[in-house]
CSV table of C-alpha atoms and ligand atoms in Angstrom, one decimal:
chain,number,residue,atom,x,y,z
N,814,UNK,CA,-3.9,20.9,18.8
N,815,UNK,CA,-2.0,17.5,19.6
N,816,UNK,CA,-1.8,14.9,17.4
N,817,UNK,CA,-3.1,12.5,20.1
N,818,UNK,CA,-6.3,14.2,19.9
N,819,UNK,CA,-6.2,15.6,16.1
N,820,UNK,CA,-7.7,18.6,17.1
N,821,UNK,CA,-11.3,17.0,18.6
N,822,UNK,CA,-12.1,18.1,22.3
N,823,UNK,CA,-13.4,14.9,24.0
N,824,UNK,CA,-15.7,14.8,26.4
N,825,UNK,CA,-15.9,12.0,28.8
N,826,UNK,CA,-19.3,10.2,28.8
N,827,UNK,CA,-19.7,11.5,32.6
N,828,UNK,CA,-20.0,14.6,31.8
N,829,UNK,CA,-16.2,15.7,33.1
N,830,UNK,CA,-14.8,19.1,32.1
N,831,UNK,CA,-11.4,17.7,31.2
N,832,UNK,CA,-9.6,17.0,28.0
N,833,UNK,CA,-8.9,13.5,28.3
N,834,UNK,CA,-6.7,12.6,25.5
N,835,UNK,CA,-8.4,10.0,22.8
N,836,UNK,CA,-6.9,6.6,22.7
N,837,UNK,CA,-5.0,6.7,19.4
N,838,UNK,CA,-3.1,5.0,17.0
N,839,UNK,CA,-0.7,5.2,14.4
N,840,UNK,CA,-1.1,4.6,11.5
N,841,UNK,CA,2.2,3.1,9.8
N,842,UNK,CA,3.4,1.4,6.9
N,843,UNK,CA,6.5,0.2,8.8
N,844,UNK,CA,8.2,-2.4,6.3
N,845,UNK,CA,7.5,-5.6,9.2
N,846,UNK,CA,6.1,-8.6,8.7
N,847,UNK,CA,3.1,-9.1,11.1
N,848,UNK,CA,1.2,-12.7,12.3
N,849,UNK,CA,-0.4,-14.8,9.2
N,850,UNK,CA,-3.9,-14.9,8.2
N,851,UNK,CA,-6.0,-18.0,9.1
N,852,UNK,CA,-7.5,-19.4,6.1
N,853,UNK,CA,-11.0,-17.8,6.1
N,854,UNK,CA,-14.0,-20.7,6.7
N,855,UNK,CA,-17.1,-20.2,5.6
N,856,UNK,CA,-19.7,-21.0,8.7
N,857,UNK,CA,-22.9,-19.8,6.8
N,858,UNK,CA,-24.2,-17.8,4.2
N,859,UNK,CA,-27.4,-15.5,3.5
N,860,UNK,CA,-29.5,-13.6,0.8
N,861,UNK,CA,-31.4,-10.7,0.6
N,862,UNK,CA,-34.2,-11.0,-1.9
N,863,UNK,CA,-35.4,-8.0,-4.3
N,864,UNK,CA,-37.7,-6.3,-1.4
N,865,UNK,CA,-34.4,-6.4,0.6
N,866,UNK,CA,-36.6,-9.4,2.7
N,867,UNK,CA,-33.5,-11.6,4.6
N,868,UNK,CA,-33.5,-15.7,3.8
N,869,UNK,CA,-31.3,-18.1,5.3
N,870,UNK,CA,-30.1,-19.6,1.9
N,871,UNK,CA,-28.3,-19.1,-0.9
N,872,UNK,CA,-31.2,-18.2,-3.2
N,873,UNK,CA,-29.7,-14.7,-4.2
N,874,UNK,CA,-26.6,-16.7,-5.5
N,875,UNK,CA,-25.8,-15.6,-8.9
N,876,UNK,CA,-23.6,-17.8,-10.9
N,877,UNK,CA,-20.7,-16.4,-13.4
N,878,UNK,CA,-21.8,-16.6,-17.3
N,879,UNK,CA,-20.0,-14.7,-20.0
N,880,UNK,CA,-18.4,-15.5,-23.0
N,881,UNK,CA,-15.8,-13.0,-24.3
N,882,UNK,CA,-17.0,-13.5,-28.0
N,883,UNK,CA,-20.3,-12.0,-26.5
N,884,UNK,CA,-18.5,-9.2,-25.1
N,885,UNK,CA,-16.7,-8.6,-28.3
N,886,UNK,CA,-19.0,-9.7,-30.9
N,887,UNK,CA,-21.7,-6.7,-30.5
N,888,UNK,CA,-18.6,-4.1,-30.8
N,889,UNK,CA,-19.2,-3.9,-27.0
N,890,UNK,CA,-22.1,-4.0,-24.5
N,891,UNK,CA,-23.7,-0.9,-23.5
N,892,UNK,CA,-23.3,-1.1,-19.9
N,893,UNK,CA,-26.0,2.2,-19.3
N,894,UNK,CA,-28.3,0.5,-20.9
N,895,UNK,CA,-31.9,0.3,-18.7
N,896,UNK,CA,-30.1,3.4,-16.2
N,897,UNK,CA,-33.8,4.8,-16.7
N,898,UNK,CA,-34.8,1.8,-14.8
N,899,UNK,CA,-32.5,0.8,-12.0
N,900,UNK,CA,-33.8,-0.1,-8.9
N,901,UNK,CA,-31.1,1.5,-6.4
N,902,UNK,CA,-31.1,0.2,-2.8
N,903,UNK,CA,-32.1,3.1,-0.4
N,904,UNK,CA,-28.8,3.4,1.1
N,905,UNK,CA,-29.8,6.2,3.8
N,906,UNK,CA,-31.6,2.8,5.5
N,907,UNK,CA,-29.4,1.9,8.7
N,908,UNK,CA,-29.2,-1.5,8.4
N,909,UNK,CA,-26.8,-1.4,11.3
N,910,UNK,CA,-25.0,-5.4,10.9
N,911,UNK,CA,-28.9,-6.3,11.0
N,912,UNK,CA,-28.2,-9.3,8.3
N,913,UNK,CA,-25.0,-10.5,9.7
N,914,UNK,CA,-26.5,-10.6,13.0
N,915,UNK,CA,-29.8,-12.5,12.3
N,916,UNK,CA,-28.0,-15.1,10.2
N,917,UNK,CA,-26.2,-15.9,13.1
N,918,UNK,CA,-28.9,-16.4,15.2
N,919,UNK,CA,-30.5,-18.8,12.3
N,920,UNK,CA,-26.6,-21.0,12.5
N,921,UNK,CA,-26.5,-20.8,16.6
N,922,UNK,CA,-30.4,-22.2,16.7
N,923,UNK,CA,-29.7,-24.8,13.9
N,924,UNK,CA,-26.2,-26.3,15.5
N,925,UNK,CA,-26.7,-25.2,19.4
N,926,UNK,CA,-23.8,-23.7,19.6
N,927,UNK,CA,-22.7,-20.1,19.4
N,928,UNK,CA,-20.3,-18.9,17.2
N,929,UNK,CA,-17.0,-17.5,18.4
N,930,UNK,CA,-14.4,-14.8,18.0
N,931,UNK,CA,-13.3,-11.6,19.2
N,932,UNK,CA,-14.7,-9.3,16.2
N,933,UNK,CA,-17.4,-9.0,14.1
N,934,UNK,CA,-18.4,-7.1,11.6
N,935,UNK,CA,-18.3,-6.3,7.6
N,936,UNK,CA,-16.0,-7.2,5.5
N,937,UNK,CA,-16.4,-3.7,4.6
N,938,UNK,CA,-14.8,-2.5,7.3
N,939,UNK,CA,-11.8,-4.6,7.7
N,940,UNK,CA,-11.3,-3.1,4.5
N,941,UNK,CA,-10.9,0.1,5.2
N,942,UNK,CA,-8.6,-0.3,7.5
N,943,UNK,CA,-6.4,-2.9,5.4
N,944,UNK,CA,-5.9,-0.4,3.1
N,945,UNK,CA,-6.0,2.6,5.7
N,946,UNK,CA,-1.8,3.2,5.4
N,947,UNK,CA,-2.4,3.9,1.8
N,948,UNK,CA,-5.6,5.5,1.4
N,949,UNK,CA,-5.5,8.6,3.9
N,950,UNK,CA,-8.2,11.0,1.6
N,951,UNK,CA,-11.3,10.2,3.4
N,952,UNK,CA,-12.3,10.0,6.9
N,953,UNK,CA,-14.8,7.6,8.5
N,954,UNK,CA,-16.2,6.7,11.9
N,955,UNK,CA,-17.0,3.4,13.0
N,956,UNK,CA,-19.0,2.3,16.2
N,957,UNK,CA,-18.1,-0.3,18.5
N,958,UNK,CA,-19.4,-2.5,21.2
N,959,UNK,CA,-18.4,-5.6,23.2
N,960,UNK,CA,-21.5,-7.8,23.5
N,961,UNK,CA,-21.7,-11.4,25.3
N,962,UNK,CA,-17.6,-11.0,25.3
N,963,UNK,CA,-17.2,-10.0,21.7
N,964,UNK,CA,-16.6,-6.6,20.1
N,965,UNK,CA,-19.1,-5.9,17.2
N,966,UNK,CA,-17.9,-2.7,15.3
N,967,UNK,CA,-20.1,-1.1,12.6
N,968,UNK,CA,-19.6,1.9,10.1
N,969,UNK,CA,-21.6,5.3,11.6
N,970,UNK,CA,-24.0,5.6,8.5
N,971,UNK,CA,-24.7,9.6,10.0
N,972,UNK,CA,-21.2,10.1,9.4
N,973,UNK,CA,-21.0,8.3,6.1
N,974,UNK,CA,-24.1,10.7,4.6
N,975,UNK,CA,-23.1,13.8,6.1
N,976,UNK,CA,-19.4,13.7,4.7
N,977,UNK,CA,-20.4,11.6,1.4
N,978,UNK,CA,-19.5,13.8,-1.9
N,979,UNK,CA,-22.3,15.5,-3.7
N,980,UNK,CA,-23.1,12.8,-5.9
N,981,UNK,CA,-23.1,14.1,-9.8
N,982,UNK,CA,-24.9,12.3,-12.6
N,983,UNK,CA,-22.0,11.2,-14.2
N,984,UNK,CA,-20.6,8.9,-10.8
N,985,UNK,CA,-24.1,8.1,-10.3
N,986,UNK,CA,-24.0,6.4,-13.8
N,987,UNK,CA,-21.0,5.0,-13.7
N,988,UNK,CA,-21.8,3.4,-10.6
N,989,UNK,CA,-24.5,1.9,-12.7
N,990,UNK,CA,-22.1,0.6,-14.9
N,991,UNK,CA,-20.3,-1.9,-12.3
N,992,UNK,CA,-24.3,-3.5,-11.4
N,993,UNK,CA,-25.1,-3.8,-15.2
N,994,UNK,CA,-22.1,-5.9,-15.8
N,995,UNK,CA,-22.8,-8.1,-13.0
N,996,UNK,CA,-26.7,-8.6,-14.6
N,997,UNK,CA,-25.2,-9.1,-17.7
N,998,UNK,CA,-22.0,-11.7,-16.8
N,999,UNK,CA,-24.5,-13.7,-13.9
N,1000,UNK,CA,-27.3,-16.4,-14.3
N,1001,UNK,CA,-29.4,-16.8,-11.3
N,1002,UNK,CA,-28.9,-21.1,-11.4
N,1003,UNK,CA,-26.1,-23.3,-12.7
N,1004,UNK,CA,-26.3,-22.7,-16.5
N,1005,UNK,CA,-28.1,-26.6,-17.2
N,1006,UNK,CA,-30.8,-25.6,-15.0
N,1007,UNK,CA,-31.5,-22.1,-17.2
N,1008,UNK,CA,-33.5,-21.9,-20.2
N,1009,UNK,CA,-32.1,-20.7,-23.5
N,1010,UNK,CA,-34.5,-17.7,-23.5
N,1011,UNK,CA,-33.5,-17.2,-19.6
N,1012,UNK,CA,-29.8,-17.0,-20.5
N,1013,UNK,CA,-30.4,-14.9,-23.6
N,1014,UNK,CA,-32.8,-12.6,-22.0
N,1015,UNK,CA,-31.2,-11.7,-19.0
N,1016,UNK,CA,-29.8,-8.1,-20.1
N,1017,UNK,CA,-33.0,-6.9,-20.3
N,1018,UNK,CA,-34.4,-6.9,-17.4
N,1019,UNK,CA,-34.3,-3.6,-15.0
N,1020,UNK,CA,-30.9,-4.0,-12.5
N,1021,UNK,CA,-31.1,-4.0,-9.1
N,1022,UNK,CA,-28.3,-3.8,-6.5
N,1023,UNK,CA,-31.2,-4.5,-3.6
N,1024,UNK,CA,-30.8,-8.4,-3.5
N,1025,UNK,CA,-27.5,-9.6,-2.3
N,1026,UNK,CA,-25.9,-12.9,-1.5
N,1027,UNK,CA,-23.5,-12.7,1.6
N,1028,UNK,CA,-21.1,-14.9,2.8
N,1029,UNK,CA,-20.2,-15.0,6.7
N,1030,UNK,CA,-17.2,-16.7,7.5
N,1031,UNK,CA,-14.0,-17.2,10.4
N,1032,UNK,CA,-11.1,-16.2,10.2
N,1033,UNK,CA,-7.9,-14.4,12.2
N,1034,UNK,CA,-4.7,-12.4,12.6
N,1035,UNK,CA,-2.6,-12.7,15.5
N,1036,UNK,CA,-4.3,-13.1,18.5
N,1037,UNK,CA,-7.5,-11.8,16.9
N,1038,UNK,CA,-10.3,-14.0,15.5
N,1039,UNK,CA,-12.7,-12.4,13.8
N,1040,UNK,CA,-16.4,-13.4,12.1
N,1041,UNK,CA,-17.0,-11.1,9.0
N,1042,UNK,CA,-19.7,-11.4,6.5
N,1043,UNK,CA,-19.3,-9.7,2.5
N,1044,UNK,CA,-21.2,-9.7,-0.2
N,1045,UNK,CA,-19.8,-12.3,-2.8
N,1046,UNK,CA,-21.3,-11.0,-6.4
N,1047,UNK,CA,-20.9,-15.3,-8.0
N,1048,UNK,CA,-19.8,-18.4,-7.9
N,1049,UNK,CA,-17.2,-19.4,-11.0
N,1050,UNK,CA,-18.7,-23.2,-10.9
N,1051,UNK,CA,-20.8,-23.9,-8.6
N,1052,UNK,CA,-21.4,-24.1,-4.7
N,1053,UNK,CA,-20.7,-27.2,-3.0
N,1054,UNK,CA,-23.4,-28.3,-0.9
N,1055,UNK,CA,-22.3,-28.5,2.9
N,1056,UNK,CA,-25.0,-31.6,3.2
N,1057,UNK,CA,-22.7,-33.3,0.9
N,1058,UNK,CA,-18.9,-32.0,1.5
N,1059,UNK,CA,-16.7,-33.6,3.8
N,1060,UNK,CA,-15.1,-30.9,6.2
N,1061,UNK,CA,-13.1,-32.9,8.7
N,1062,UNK,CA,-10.8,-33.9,6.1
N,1063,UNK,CA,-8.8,-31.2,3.8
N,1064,UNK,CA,-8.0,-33.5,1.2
N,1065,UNK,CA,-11.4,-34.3,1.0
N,1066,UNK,CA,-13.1,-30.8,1.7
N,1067,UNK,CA,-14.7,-28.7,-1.0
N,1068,UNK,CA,-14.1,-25.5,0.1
N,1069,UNK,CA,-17.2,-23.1,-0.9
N,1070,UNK,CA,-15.0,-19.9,-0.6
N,1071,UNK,CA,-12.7,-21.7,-3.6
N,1072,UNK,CA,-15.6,-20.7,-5.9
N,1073,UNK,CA,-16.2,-17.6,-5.1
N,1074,UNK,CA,-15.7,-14.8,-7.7
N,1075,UNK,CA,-15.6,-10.8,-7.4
N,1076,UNK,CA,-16.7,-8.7,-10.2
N,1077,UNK,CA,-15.5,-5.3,-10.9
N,1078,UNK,CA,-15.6,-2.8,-13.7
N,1079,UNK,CA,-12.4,-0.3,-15.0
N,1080,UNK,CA,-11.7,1.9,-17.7
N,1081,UNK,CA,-10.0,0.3,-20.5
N,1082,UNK,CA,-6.1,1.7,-19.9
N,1083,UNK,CA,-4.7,3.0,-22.4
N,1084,UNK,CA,-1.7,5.5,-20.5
N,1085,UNK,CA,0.2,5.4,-17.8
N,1086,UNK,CA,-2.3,7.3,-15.7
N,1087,UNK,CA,-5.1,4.7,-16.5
N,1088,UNK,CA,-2.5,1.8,-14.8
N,1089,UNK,CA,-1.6,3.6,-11.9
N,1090,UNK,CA,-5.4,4.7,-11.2
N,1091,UNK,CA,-6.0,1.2,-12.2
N,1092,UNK,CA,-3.3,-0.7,-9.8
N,1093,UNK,CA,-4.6,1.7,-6.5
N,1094,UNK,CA,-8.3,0.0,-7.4
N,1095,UNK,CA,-6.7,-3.9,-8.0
N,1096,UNK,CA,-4.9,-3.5,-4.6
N,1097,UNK,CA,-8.3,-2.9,-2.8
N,1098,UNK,CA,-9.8,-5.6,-4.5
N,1099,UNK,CA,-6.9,-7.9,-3.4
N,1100,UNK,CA,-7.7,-6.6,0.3
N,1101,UNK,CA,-11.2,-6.9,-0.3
N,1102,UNK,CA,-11.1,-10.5,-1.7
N,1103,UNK,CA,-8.4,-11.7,0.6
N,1104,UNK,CA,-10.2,-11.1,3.8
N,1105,UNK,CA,-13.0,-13.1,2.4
N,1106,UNK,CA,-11.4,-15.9,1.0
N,1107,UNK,CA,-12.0,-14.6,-2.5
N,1108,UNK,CA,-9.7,-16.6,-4.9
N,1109,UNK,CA,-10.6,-14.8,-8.3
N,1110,UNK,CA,-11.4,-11.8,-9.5
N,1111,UNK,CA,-12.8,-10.4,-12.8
N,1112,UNK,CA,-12.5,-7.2,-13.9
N,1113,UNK,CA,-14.6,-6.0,-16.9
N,1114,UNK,CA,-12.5,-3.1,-18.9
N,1115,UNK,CA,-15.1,-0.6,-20.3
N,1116,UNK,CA,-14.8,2.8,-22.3
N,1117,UNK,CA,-15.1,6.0,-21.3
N,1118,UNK,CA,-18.8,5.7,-22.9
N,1119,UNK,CA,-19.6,2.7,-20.4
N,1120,UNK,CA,-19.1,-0.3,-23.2
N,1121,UNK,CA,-17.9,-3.3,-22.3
N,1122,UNK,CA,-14.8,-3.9,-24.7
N,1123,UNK,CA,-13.2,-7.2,-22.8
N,1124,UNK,CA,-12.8,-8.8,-19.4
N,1125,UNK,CA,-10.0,-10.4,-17.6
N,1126,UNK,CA,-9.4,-12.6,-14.6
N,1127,UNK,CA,-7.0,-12.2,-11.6
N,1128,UNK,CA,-6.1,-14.3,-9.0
N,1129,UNK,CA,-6.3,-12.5,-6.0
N,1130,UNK,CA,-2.9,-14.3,-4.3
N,1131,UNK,CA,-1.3,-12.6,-7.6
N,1132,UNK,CA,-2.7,-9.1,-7.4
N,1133,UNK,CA,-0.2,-7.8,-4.4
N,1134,UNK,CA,3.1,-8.9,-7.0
N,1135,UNK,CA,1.6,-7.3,-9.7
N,1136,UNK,CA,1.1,-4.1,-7.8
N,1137,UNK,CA,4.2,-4.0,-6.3
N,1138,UNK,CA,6.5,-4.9,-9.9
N,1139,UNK,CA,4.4,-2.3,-11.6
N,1140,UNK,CA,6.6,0.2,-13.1
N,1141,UNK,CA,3.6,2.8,-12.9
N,1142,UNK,CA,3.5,3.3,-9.9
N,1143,UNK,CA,5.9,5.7,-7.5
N,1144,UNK,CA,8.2,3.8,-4.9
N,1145,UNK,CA,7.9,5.7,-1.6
N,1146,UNK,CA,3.4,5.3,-1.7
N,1147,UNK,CA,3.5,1.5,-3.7
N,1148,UNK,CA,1.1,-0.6,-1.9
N,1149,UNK,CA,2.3,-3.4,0.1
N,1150,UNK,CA,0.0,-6.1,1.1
N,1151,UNK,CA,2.1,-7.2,3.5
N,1152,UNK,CA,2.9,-4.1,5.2
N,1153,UNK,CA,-0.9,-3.2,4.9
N,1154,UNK,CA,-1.4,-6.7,7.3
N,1155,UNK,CA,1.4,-5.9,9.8
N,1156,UNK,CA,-1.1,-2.6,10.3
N,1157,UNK,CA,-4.0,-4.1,9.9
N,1158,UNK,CA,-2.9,-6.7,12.9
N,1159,UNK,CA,-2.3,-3.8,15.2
N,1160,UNK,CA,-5.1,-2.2,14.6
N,1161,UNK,CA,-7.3,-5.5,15.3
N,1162,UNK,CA,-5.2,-6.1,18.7
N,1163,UNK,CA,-5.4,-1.8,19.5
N,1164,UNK,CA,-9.3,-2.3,19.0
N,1165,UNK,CA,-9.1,-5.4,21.3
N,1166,UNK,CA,-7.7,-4.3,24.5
N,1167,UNK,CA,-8.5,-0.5,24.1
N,1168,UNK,CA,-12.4,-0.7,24.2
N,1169,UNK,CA,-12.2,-2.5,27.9
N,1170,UNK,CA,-14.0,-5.6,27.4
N,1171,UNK,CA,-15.6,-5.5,30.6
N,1172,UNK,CA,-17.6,-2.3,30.0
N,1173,UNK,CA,-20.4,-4.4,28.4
N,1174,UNK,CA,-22.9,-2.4,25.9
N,1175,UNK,CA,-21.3,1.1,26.3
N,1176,UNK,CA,-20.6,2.4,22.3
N,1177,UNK,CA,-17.0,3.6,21.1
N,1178,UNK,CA,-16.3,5.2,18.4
N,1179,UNK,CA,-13.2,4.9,16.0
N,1180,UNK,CA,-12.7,8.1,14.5
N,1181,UNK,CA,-10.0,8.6,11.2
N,1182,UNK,CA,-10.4,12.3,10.0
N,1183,UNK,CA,-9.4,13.0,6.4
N,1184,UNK,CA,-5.5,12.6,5.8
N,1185,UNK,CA,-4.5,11.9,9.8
N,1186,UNK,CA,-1.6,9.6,11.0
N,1187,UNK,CA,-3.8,8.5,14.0
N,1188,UNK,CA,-7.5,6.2,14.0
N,1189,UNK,CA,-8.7,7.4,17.7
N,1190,UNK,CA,-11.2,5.9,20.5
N,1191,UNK,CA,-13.1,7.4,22.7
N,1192,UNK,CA,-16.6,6.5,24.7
N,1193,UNK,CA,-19.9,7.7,23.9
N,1194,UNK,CA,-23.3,7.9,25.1
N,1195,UNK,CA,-24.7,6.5,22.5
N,1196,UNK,CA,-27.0,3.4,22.5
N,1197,UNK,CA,-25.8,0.0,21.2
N,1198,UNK,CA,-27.0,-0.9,17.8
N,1199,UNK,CA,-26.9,-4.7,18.3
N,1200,UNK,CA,-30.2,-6.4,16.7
N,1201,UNK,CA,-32.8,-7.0,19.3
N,1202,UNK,CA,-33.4,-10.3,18.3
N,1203,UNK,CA,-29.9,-11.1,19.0
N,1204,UNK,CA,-29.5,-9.8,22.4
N,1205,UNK,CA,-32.1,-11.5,23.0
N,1206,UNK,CA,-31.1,-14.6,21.6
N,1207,UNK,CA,-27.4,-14.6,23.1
N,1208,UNK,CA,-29.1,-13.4,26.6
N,1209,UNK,CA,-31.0,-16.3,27.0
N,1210,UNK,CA,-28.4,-18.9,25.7
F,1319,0WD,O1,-21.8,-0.7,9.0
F,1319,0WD,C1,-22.6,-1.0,8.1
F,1319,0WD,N1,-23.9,-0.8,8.3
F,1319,0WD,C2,-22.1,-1.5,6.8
F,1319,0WD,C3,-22.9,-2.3,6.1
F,1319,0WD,C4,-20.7,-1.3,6.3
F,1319,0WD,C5,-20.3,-2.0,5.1
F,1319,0WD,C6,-21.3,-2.8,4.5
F,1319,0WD,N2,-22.5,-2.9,4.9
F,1319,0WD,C7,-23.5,-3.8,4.3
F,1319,0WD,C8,-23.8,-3.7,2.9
F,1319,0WD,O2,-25.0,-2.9,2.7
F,1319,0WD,C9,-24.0,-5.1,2.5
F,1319,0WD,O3,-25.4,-5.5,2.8
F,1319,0WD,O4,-22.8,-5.1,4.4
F,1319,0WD,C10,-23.2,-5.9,3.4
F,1319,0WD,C11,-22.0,-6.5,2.7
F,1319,0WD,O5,-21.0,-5.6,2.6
F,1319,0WD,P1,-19.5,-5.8,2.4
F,1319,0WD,O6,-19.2,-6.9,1.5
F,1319,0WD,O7,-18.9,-5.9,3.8
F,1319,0WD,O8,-19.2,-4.4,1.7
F,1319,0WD,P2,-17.9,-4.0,0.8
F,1319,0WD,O9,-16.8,-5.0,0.8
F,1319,0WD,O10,-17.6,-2.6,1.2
F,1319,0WD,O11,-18.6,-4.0,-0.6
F,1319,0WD,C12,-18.9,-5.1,-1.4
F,1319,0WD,C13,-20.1,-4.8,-2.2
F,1319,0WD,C14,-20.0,-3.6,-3.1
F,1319,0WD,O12,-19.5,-4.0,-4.4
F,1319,0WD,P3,-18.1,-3.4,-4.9
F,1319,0WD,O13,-17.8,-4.3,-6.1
F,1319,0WD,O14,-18.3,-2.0,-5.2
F,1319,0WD,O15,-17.1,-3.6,-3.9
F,1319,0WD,O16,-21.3,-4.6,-1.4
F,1319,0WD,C15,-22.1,-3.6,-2.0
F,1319,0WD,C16,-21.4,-3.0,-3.2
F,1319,0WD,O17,-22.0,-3.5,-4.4
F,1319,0WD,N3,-22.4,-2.6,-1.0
F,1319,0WD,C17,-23.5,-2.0,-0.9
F,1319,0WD,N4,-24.6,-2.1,-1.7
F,1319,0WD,C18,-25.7,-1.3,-1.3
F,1319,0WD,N5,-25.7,-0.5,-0.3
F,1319,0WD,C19,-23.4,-1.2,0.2
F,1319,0WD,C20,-24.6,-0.4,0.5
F,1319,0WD,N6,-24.5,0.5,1.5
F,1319,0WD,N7,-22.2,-1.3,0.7
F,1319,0WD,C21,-21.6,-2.2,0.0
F,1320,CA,CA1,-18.3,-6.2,-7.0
C-alpha cells in the first residue's frame, strides 16, 4: 500500500472504479514556528440541564468551591463514593454539533447578524488534532461539510463506538472519579447566594455528567478563523455579566473567558513514571484550555483507591514550560506547544482549501488510522449532519 492512501481503497462518490489517491497530510513536528493564536472571544454561552434539555443561559454554570483543609482534614475524600448512583450521559446518542448549532441560531436571532468564520466545531476536535504529532495510538474519523460558506467538521460517533476499548469496571470507575470531584469542588451559584446546608450538602447528592455549561467563542490561526464551543466545568470568581461589561474598550473589558477554570483529576505521583504519565495528560490540558481561552487549571491528585489527598492549580500559559524543562520526560517525543501549533495551522489551512468550498453540502471525511504519519480526505455519500433548524435558519437569512 502507499502511504498516500495508508492502505484504504477509495472509492469516488460517483461510483468510479479507480483508485484515486486520498488527499493527505503529514503529520509533522517540524521544530517551526507557525501564525499566532487570536485571543479567543467569547460570543455566547449555553447549558444543558439534567434531562440533557438545551437553555440559552448560563444556568448549568457551576462555580469553583473547595478548601484544601476540606480535602485534607477527612484524611481524603472518597471520590467513588455514590458510583452506585451516577447518572451517566447516554453517550451512544449522536448529538451531531446539535448544541453548538442551535445556540447560534438563538445569538444570530437576538443580534441580526450571523456569526462568521471559516470552521466550526468542538473544542474537542481541535484537540485532537493539537496534540495529533504527539499522540499517534488511536485513530478517529471526523466528518466535514461546508455550509452557507463555512466548513462545519464533527467527530463520526459510528467510528468512535466501534473502535472505543472494551470498557472494564475499573476505567469505568475511575472515570467516575474525575465527575465526583467536580460535584464535590462546585456550587451551583456564587457562594453568598448558597445556603450553609446547600454548600455542606452538596457531596451527597447522586453525580451526573448529563448537564453541561458550554462556552462558544472566536477565535483563529493563520488565515483560519474558527467558532468552537467546549464545555467549561467553573468559573474561579464569578461570570461578568455582558449587560454590564464594557467590550469596546480592553482596558475596561471583563473578559468572561478570564474566569474560566478546568478541573481534572491525576494520581498522586509518587515516581518517575507517575510524572511522565502525568506531564503527557498536563500537555492536553494546556491544548485543551488554550484553544478555549482557559486561564487556570486545577488538578485534584487522588490515590490509587480514588481519595482525594490535595489539589493544585496551573496556569495554562505555564503548562507548555513545565512540560518541556521536565527532566522526566525523553527528548526526541517531549511535547512542544509550539510545534504542536505550527501543525495544528496546517492542518486548519489543508482542511480549508482541500474540501472545495464550492461543493456545498457534500460530507468528507478526515480519516487518521492508529499510529499513521498522514490525516486523509476523501468524499462520501453520506448526508450532512447540520441541524435542521439551522439550515433552515441560515437559508432563509
Ligand atoms: O462530534 C461530536 N459530536 C462531539 C461532541 C465531539 C466532541 C465533543 N462533543 C460534545 C460533548 O458531548 C459536549 O456536549 O461537545 C460538547 C463539549 O465538548 P468539548 O468541550 O468540545 O469536549 P472535550 O474538550 O473533548 O471534553 C471536555 C469535557 C470532558 O471533560 P474532561 O475533563 O474529561 O476533558 O466534555 C465532556 C467531558 O467531561 N465530554 C463529554 N461528556 C459526555 N459525553 C463527552 C461526551 N460524549 N465528550 C466530552
Ligand atoms: Ca474537566
Amino acid at each position: 500500500s502507499t502511504p498516500w492512501t495508508n492502505g484504504i481503497p477509495q472509492v469516488s462518490s460517483h461510483g468510479q472504479r479507480q483508485q484515486a489517491p486520498a488527499q493527505s497530510l503529514p503529520i509533522s513536528t517540524a521544530r517551526i514556528r507557525g501564525p499566532a493564536m487570536r485571543q479567543p472571544r467569547e460570543v455566547t454561552s449555553f447549558s444543558y440541564d439534567n434531562n440533557r434539555s438545551l437553555h440559552f443561559d448560563d444556568s448549568s454554570l457551576s462555580y469553583f468551591y473547595l478548601l484544601q483543609d476540606d480535602v485534607t482534614a477527612c484524611g481524603g475524600i472518597d471520590l467513588s463514593a455514590g458510583y452506585n448512583v451516577f447518572k451517566k450521559r447516554d453517550d451512544t446518542i449522536d448529538e451531531h454539533l446539535d448544541g453548538m448549532l442551535l445556540s447560534l441560531v438563538d445569538l444570530e436571532k437576538n443580534t441580526g447578524k450571523k456569526t462568521t468564520g471559516d470552521i466550526i466545531t468542538w473544542r474537542g476536535i481541535v484537540t485532537k488534532l493539537l496534540c495529533l504529532p504527539y499522540s499517534r495510538q488511536d485513530g478517529f474519523e471526523l466528518n466535514a461539510v461546508w455550509f452557507d460558506r463555512q466548513l462545519f467538521i464533527e467527530e463520526d460517533l459510528p467510528y468512535k463506538l466501534a473502535t472505543r476499548r472494551p470498557s472494564d469496571e475499573r476505567s469505568e470507575l475511575m472515570s467516575y472519579w474525575g465527575y465526583k470531584f467536580e460535584q464535590i469542588a462546585t456550587i451551583p451559584r456564587l457562594w453568598n447566594e448558597c445556603s450553609r446546608q446547600e454548600i455542606e450538602s452538596r457531596g451527597q447528592k447522586p453525580v451526573s455528567n448529563v448537564a453541561q455549561y458550554c462556552s462558544v467563542v472566536k477565535t483563529g490561526l493563520g488565515d483560519v478563523r474558527m467558532v468552537i464551543a467546549g464545555e467549561v466545568d467553573c468559573v474561579w470568581d464569578y461570570k461578568p455579566d455582558p449587560k454590564d461589561n464594557v467590550d469596546n474598550d480592553p482596558k475596561l473589558f471583563d473578559n468572561p473567558l478570564d474566569h474560566y477554570v478546568e478541573l481534572k483529576t491525576n494520581r498522586v505521583i509518587q515516581s518517575d513514571r507517575d510524572a511522565s504519565t502525568f506531564e503527557s495528560k498536563l500537555f492536553k490540558v494546556w491544548a485543551q484550555s488554550f484553544l478555549l481561552g482557559v486561564p487556570k487549571a486545577i488538578i485534584g491528585f487522588r490515590t490509587e483507591q480514588g481519595y482525594l489527598q490535595t489539589f493544585e492549580e496551573f496556569e495554562t500559559q505555564k503548562i507548555p514550560g513545565i512540560v518541556k524543562k521536565s527532566k522526566y520526560s525523553n527528548p526526541y517525543t517531549t511535547w512542544d506547544g509550539v510545534d504542536a501549533l505550527a501543525f495544528l495551522a496546517a492542518c486548519l489551512q489543508w482542511l480549508k482549501t482541500t474540501i472545495p468550498r464550492a461543493e456545498e453540502n457534500i460530507v468528507w471525511k478526515i480519516r487518521y488510522l492508529p499510529r499513521s504519519d498522514y490525516l486523509t480526505a476523501s468524499k462520501t455519500d453520506q448526508q450532512s449532519f447540520l441541524h435542521p433548524e439551522f439550515v433552515k435558519w441560515r437559508s432563509e437569512h
